[in-house]
Tab-separated table of C-alpha atoms in Angstrom:
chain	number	residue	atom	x	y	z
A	671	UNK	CA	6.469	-33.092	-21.257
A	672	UNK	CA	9.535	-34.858	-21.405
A	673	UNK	CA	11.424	-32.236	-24.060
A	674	UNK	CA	10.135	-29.517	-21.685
A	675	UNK	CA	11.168	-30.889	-18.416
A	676	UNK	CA	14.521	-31.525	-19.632
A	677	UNK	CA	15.102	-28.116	-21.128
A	678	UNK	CA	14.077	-26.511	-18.170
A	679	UNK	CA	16.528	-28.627	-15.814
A	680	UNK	CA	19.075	-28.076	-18.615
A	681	UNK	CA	19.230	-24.293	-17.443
A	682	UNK	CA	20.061	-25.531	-14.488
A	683	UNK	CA	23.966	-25.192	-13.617
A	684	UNK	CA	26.770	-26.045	-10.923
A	685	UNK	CA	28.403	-22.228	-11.392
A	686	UNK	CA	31.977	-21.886	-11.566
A	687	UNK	CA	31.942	-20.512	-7.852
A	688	UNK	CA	30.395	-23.237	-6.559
A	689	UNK	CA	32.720	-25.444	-7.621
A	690	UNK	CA	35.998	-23.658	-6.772
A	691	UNK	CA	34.652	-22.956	-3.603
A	692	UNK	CA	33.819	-26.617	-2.711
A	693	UNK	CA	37.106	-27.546	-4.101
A	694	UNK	CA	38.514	-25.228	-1.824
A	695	UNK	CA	36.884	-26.080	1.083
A	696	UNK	CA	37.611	-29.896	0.528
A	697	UNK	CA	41.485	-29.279	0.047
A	698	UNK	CA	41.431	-27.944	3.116
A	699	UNK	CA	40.102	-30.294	4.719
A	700	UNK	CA	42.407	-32.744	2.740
A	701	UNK	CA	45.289	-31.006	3.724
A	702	UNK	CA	44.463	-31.376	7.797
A	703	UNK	CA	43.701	-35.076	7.363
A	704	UNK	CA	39.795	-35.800	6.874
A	705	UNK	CA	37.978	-35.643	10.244
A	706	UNK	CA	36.308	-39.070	10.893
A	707	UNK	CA	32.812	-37.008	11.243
A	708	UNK	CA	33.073	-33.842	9.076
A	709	UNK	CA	29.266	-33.855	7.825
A	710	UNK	CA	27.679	-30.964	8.987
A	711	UNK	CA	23.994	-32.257	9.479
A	712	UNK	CA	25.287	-35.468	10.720
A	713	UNK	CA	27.395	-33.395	13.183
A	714	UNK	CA	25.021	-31.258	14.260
A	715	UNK	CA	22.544	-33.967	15.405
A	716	UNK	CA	25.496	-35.663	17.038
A	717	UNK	CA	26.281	-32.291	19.153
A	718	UNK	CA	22.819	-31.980	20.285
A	719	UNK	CA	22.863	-35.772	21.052
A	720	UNK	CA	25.743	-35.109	23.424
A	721	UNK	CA	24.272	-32.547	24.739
A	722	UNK	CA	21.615	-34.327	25.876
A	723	UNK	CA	23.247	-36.681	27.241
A	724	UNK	CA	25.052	-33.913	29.033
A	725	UNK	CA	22.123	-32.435	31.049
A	726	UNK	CA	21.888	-36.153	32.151
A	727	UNK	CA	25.200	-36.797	33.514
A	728	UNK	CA	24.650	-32.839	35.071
A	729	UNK	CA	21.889	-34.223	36.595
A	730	UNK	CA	23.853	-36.975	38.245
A	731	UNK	CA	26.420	-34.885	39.604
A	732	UNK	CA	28.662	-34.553	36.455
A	733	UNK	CA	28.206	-31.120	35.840
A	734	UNK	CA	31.925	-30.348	35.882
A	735	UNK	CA	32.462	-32.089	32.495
A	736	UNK	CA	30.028	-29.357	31.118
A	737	UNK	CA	30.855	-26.618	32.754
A	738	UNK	CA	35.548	-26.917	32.310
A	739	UNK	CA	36.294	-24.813	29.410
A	740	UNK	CA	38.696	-26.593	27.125
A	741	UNK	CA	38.967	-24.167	24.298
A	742	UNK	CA	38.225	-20.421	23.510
A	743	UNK	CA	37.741	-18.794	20.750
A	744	UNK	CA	38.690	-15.064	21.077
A	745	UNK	CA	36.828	-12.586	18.359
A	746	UNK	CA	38.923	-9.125	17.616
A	747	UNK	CA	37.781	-6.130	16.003
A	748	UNK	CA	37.245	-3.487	17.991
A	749	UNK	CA	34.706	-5.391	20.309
A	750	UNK	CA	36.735	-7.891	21.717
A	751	UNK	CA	35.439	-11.123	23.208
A	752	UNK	CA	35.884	-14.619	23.891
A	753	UNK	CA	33.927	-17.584	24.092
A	754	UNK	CA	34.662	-20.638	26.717
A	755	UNK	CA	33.512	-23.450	24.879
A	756	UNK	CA	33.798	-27.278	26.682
A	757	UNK	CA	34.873	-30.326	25.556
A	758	UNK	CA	31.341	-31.105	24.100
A	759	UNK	CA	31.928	-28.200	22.196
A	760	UNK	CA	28.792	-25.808	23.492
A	761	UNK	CA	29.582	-22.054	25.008
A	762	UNK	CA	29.629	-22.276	28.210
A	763	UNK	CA	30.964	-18.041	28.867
A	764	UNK	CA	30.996	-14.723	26.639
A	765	UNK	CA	33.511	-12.328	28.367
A	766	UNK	CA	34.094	-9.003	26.682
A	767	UNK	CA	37.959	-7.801	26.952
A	768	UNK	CA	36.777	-4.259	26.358
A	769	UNK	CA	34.271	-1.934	26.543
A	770	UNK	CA	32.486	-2.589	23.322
A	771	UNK	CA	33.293	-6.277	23.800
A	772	UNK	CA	31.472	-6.023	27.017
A	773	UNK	CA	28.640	-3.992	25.534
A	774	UNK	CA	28.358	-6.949	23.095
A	775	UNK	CA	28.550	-9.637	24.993
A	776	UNK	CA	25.751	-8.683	26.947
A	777	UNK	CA	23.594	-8.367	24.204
A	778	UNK	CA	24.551	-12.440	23.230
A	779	UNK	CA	22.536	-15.070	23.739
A	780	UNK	CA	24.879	-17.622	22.361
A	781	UNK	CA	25.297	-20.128	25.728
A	782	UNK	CA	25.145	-23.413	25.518
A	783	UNK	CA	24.697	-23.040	21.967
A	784	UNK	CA	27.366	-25.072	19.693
A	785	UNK	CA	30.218	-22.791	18.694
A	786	UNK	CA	29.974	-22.861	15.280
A	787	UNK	CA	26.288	-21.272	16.289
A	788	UNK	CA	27.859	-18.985	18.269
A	789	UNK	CA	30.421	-17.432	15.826
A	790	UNK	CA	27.661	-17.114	12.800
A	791	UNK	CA	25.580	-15.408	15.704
A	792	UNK	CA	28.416	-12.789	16.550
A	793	UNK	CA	29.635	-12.388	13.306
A	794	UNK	CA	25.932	-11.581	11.645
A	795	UNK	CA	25.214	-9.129	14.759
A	796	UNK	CA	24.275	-5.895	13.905
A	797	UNK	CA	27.426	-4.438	15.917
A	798	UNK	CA	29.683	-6.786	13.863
A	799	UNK	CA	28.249	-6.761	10.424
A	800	UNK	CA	28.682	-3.553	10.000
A	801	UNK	CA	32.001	-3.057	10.881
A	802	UNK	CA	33.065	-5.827	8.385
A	803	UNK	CA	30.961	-3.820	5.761
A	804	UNK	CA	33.022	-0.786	6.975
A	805	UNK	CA	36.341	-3.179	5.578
A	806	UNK	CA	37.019	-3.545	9.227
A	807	UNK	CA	39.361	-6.688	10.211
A	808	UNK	CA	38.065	-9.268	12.364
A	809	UNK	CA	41.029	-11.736	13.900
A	810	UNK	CA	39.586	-15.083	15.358
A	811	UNK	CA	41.943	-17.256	17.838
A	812	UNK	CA	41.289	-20.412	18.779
A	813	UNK	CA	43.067	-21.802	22.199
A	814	UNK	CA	43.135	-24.584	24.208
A	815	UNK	CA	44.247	-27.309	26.580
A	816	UNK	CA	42.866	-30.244	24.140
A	817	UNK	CA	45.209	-29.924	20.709
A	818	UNK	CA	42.968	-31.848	18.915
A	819	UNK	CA	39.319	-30.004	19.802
A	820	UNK	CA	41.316	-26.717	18.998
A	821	UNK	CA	42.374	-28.057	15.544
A	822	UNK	CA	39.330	-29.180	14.659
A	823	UNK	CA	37.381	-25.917	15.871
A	824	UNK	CA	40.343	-23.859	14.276
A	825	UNK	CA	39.723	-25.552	10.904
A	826	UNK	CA	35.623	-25.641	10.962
A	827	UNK	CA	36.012	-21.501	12.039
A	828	UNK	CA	38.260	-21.360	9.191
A	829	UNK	CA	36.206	-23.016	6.974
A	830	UNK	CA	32.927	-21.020	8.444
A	831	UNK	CA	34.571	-17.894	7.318
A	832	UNK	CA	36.399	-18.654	4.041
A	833	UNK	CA	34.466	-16.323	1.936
A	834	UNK	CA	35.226	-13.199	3.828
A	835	UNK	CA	38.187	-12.072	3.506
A	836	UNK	CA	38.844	-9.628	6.274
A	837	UNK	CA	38.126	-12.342	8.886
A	838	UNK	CA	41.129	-14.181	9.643
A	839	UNK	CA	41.527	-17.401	11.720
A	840	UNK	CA	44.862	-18.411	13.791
A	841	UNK	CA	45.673	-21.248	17.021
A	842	UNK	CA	47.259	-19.992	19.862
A	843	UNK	CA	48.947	-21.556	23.013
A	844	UNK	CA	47.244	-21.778	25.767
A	845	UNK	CA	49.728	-19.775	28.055
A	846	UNK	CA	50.108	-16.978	25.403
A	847	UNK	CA	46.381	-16.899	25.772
A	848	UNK	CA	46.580	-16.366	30.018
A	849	UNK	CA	49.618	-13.689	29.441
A	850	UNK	CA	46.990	-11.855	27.137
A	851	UNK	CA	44.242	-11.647	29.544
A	852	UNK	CA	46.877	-10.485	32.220
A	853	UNK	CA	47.411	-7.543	30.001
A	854	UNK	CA	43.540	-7.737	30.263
A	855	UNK	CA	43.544	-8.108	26.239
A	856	UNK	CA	41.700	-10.990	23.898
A	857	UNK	CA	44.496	-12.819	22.508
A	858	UNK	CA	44.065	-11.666	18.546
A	859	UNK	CA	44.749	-8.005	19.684
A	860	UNK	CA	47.411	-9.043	22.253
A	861	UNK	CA	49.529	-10.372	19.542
A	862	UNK	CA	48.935	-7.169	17.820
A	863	UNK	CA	49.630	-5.233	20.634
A	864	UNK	CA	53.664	-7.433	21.038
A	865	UNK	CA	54.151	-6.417	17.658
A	866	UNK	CA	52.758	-3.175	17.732
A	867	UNK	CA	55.445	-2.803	20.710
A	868	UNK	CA	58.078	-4.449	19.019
A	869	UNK	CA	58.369	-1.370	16.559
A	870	UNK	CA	56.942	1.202	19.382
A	871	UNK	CA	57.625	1.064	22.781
A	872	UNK	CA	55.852	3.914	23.590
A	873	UNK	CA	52.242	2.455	22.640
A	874	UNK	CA	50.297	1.322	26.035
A	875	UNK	CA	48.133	-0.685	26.553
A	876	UNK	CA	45.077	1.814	27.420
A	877	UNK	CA	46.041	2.868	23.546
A	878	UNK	CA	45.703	-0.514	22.060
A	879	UNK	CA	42.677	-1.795	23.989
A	880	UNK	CA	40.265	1.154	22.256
A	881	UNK	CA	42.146	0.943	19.369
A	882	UNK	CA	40.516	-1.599	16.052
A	883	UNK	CA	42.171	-4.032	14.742
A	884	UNK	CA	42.208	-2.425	11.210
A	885	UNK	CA	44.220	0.565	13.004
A	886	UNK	CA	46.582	-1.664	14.890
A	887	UNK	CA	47.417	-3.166	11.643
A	888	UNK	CA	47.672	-0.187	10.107
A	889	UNK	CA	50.280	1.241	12.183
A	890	UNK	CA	52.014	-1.912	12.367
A	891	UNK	CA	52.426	-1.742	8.399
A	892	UNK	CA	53.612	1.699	8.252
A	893	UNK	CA	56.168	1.039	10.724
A	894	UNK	CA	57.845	-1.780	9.386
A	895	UNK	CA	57.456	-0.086	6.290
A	896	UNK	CA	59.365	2.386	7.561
A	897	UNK	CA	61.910	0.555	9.423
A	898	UNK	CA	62.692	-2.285	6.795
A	899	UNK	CA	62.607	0.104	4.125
A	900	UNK	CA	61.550	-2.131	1.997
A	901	UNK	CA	57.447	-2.505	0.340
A	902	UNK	CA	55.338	-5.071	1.812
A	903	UNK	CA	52.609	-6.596	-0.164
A	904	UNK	CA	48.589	-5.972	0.544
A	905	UNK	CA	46.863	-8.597	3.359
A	906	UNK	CA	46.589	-8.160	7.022
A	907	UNK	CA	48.760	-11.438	7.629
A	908	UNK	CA	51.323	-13.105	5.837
A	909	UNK	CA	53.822	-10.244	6.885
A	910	UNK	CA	52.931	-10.139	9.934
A	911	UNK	CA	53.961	-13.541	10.801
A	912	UNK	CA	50.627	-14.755	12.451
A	913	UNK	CA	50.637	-18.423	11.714
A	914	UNK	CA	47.913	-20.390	10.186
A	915	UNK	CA	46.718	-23.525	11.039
A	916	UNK	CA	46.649	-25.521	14.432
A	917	UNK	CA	49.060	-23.842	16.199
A	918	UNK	CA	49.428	-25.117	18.944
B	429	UNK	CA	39.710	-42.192	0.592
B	430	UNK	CA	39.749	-40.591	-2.630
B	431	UNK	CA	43.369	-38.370	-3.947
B	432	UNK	CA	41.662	-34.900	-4.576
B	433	UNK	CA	42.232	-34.953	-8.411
B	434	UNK	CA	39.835	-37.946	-8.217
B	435	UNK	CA	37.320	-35.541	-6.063
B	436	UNK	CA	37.823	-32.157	-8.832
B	437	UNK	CA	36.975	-34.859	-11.654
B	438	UNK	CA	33.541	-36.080	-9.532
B	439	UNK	CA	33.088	-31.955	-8.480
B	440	UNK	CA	33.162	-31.742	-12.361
B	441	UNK	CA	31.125	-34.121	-13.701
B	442	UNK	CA	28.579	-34.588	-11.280
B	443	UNK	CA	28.113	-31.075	-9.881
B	444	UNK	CA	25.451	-30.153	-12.158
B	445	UNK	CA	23.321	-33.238	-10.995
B	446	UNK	CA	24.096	-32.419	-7.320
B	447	UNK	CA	22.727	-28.711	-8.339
B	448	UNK	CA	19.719	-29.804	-10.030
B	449	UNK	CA	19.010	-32.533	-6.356
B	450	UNK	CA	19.911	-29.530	-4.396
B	451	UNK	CA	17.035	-26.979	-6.940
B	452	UNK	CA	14.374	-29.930	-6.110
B	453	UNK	CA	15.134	-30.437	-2.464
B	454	UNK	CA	16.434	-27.006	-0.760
B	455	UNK	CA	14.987	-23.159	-0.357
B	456	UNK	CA	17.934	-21.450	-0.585
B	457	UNK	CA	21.867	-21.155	-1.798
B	458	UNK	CA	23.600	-21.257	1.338
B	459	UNK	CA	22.277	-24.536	1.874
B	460	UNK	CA	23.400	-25.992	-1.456
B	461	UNK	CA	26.797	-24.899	-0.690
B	462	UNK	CA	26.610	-27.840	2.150
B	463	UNK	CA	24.824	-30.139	0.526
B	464	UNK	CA	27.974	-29.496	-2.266
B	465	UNK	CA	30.465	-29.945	0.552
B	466	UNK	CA	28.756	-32.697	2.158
B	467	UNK	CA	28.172	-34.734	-0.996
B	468	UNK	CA	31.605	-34.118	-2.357
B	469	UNK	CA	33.817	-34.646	1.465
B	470	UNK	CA	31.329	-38.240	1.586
B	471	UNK	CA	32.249	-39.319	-1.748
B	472	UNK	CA	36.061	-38.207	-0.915
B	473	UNK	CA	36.037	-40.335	2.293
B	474	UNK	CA	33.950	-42.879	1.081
B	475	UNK	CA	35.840	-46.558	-0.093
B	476	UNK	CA	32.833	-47.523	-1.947
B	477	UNK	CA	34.144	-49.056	-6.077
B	478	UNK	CA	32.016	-47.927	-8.455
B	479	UNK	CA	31.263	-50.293	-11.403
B	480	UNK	CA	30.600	-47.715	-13.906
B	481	UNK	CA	30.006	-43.711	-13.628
B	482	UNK	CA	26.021	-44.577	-13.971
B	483	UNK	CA	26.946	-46.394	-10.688
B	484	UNK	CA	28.785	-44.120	-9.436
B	485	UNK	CA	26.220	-41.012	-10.485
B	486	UNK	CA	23.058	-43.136	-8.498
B	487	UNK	CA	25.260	-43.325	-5.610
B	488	UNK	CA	25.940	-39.832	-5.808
B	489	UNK	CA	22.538	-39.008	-6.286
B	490	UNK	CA	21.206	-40.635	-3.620
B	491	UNK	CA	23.608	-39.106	-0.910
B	492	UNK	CA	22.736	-35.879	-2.164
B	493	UNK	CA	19.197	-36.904	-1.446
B	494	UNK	CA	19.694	-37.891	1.944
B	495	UNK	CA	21.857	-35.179	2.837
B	496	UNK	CA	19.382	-32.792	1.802
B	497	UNK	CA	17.108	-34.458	3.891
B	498	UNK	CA	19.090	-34.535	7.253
B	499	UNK	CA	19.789	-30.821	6.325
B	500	UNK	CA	16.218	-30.222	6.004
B	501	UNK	CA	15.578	-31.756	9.340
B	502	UNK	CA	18.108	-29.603	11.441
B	503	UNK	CA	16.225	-26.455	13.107
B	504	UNK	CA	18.799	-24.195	12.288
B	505	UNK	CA	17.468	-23.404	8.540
B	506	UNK	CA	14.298	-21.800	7.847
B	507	UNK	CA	15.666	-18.955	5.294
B	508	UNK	CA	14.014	-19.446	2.113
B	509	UNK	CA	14.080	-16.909	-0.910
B	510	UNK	CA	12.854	-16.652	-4.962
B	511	UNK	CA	13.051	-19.322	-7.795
B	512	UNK	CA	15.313	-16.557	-9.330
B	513	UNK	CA	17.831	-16.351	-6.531
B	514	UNK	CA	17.886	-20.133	-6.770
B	515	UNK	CA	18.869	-20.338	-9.830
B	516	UNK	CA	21.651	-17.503	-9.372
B	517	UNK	CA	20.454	-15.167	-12.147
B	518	UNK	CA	17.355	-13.765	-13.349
B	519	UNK	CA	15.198	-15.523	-15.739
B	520	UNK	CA	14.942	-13.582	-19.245
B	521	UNK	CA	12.159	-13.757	-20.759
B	522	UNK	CA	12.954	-16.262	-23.419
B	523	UNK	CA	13.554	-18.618	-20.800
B	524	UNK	CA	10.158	-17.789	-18.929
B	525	UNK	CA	8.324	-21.127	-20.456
B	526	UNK	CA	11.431	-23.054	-19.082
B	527	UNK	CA	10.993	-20.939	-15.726
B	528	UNK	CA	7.555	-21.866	-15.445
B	529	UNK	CA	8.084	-25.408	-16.347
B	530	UNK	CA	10.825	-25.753	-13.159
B	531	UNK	CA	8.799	-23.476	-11.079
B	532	UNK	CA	5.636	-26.705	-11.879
B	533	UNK	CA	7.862	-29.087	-11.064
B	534	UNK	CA	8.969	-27.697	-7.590
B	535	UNK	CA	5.284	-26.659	-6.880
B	536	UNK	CA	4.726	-30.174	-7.033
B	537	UNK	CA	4.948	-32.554	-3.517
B	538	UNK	CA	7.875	-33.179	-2.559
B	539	UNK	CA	7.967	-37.146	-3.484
B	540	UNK	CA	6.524	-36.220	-6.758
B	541	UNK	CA	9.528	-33.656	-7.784
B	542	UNK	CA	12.032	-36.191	-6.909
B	543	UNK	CA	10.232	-38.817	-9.672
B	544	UNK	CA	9.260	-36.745	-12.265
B	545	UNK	CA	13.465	-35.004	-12.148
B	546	UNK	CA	14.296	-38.933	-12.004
B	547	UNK	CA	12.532	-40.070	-14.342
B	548	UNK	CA	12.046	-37.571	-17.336
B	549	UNK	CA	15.086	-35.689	-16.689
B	550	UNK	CA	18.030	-38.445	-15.550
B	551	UNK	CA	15.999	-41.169	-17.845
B	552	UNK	CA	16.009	-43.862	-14.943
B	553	UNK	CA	13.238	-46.578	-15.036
B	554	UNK	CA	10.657	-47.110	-12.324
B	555	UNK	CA	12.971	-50.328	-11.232
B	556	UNK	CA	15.557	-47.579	-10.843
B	557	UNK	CA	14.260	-45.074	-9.031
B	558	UNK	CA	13.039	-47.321	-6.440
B	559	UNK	CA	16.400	-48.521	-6.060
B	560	UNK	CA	17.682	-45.074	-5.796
B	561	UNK	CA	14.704	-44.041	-3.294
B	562	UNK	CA	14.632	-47.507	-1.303
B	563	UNK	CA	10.842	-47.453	-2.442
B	564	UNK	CA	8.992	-50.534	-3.659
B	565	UNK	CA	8.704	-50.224	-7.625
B	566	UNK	CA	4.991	-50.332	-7.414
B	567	UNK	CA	5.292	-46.873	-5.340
B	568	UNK	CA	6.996	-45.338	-7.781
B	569	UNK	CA	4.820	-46.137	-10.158
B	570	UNK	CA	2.071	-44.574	-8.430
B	571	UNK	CA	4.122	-41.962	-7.587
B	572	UNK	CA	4.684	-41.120	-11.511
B	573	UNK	CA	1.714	-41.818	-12.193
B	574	UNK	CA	0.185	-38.669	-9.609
B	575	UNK	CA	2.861	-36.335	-10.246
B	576	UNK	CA	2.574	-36.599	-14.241
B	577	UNK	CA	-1.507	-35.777	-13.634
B	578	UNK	CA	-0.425	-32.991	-11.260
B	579	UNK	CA	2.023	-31.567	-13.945
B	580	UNK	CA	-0.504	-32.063	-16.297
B	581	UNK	CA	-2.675	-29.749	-14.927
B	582	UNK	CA	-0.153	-27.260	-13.609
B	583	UNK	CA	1.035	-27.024	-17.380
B	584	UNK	CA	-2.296	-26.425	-19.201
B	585	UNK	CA	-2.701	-30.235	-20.416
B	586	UNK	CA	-0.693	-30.595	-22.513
B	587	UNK	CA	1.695	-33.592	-21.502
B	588	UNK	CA	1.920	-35.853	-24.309
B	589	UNK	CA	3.720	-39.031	-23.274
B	590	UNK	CA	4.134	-41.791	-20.914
């Protein structure tokens, strides 16, 4: 029984993917400084603890702690919507920025849910999962008034979404953010839409708010192409100067 | 806290183990990519000296335990899918008697997988595991003792040993 038992379990490996990708993951974590409570069960139970705890101060009159957004997380592709999420980390608003975003959002269910949750919810939808199949590009911003919740959600989103690479994950400031929704735009595709601008100022905004984020980038790429005259490599990022990290 | 070369030599040596913990304990791959991240970011954060690697692999072991237990706890997982997709690849059919060995062993209760892998696979003693498992020794050797019969029978009879 032995000799069998141990052959079998022999066949068992760690696969070269699952190491890199832990590795990965772990640097960077390592390279942000190792949050005190980064395990994801442990977490977990602690955010539904808190929330808990929560309902009861609500219940005594404390509901305003719940219900102040101190971070948002704004999801770009064509649908384009944001998430208010509090300092306990829970949704407390979906608004779409457009009309697909809108259509979306109403089909959520995601508040009060944590915002990890709520990202894997939006991001597996039917509307969304198949526009990343269709190699469409999803931008995720994180924002905020509390520079330490927005790092931490900006590096958790980041690490949430590792493996695909068409999703891409930035920090904003927070009045970048409220100039975007003046232009009634999510923040990922108001960026777009400055540097869309920057090499047309003919594009308006009625163009850029129906417009995906795959084409926006697409435009942007042939015309700096074709004003630098020079070749830009492959990505959706790097040369377009969104930073990475906790930007804020 | 660990320097990350120290964490890539653990990720190395030990990730096998933390596979085989993760086979016994979990229903499906996404999941065993946490448990990986979990184990590995503990042991990276963790101060604990380690008197030797078997001290440092029983340690590891036993996070990778527990973490598969809290994991197994939240409400958020239910997905479960084949032995096959477990194992990342299909089994050929020279490897079926192996298959159908692992696929005994995980039929088996859930205490009594954790033993039997313990014992006959990682070569601890009864002292050993119940150090590992916080159980009393005398547990564990009931423990072996039921999931060796249950094996037994799953596998035609024909266990031979201790």
């Amino acid at each position: 029984m032995r000799n069998e038992i141990r052959q079998a379990f022999d066949e068992v490996h760690a696969s070269r993917e699952l190491k890199d990708r832990t590795r990965e993951r772990l640097a960077r974590r390592m390279r942000r400084g190792w949050p005190a409570a980064g395990l994801r069960p442990v977490r977990r139970g602690l955010a539904a603890a808190a929330a808990c705890l929560v309902l009861l101060l609500a219940g005594a009159g404390g509901s305003w702690l719940y219900f102040t957004p101190t971070a948002a997380i704004s999801i770009d592709v064509n649908p384009s919507l944001e998430l208010e999420i509090n300092r306990f980390d829970r949704v407390i608003g979906v608004e779409g920025y457009n009309e697909d975003g809108r259509a979306l959002a109403d089909q959520l269910d995601v508040n009060h849910l944590n915002y990890e949750q709520a990202v894997e919810e939006i991001l597996n939808s039917a509307v969304i999962a198949a526009l990343l199949a269709r190699d469409e590009v999803v931008t995720i911003t994180v924002t905020g008034t509390d520079d330490r919740q927005c790092g931490r959600i900006l590096s958790e989103v980041e690490m949430e979404t590792a493996q695909s690479p068409n999703i891409h994950c930035h920090g904003a400031r927070q009045e970048e953010v409220e100039s975007a929704h003046d232009c009634g735009l999510s923040y990922g595709k108001y960026r777009a839409y400055l540097e869309l601008q920057a090499l047309d100022p003919d594009v308006t905004l009625e163009e850029v708010q129906e417009m995906t984020m795959r084409e926006l980038w697409e435009r942007i790429q042939a015309l700096s192409v074709g004003t630098q005259s020079q070749g830009q490599s492959g990505g959706h990022h790097g040369e377009h100067g969104y930073g990475h990290g906790g930007g804020h | 806290m660990r320097s990350e070369e120290e964490v890539h030599t653990a990720i190395e040596r030990y990730g096998d183990t933390v596979r085989r913990l993760c086979l016994l304990r979990l229903k499906n791959h996404a999941d065993t990519e946490d448990i990986f991240q979990t184990v590995f970011l503990k042991y990276a954060l963790s101060t604990m000296r380690f008197d030797s690697q078997e001290h440092e692999k029983a340690w590891l072991i036993r996070v990778t335990l527990n973490a598969c237990k809290d994991l197994l706890k939240s409400f958020f997982r239910s997905r479960t899918v084949s032995l096959e997709e477990l194992l990342d690849q299909p089994a050929p059919e020279a490897e079926e008697k192996r298959t159908w060995v692992l696929e005994a062993v995980l039929s088996l209760p859930q205490k009594y997988r954790d033993v039997i892998y313990l014992h006959y696979y990682e070569g601890y003693t009864a002292a050993e595991i119940g150090g590992i498992l916080k159980k009393n020794v005398n547990t564990v050797y009931t423990l072996l003792a039921r999931a060796r019969q249950q094996l037994k029978e799953l596998l035609g009879g024909d266990g031979d040993e201790e």
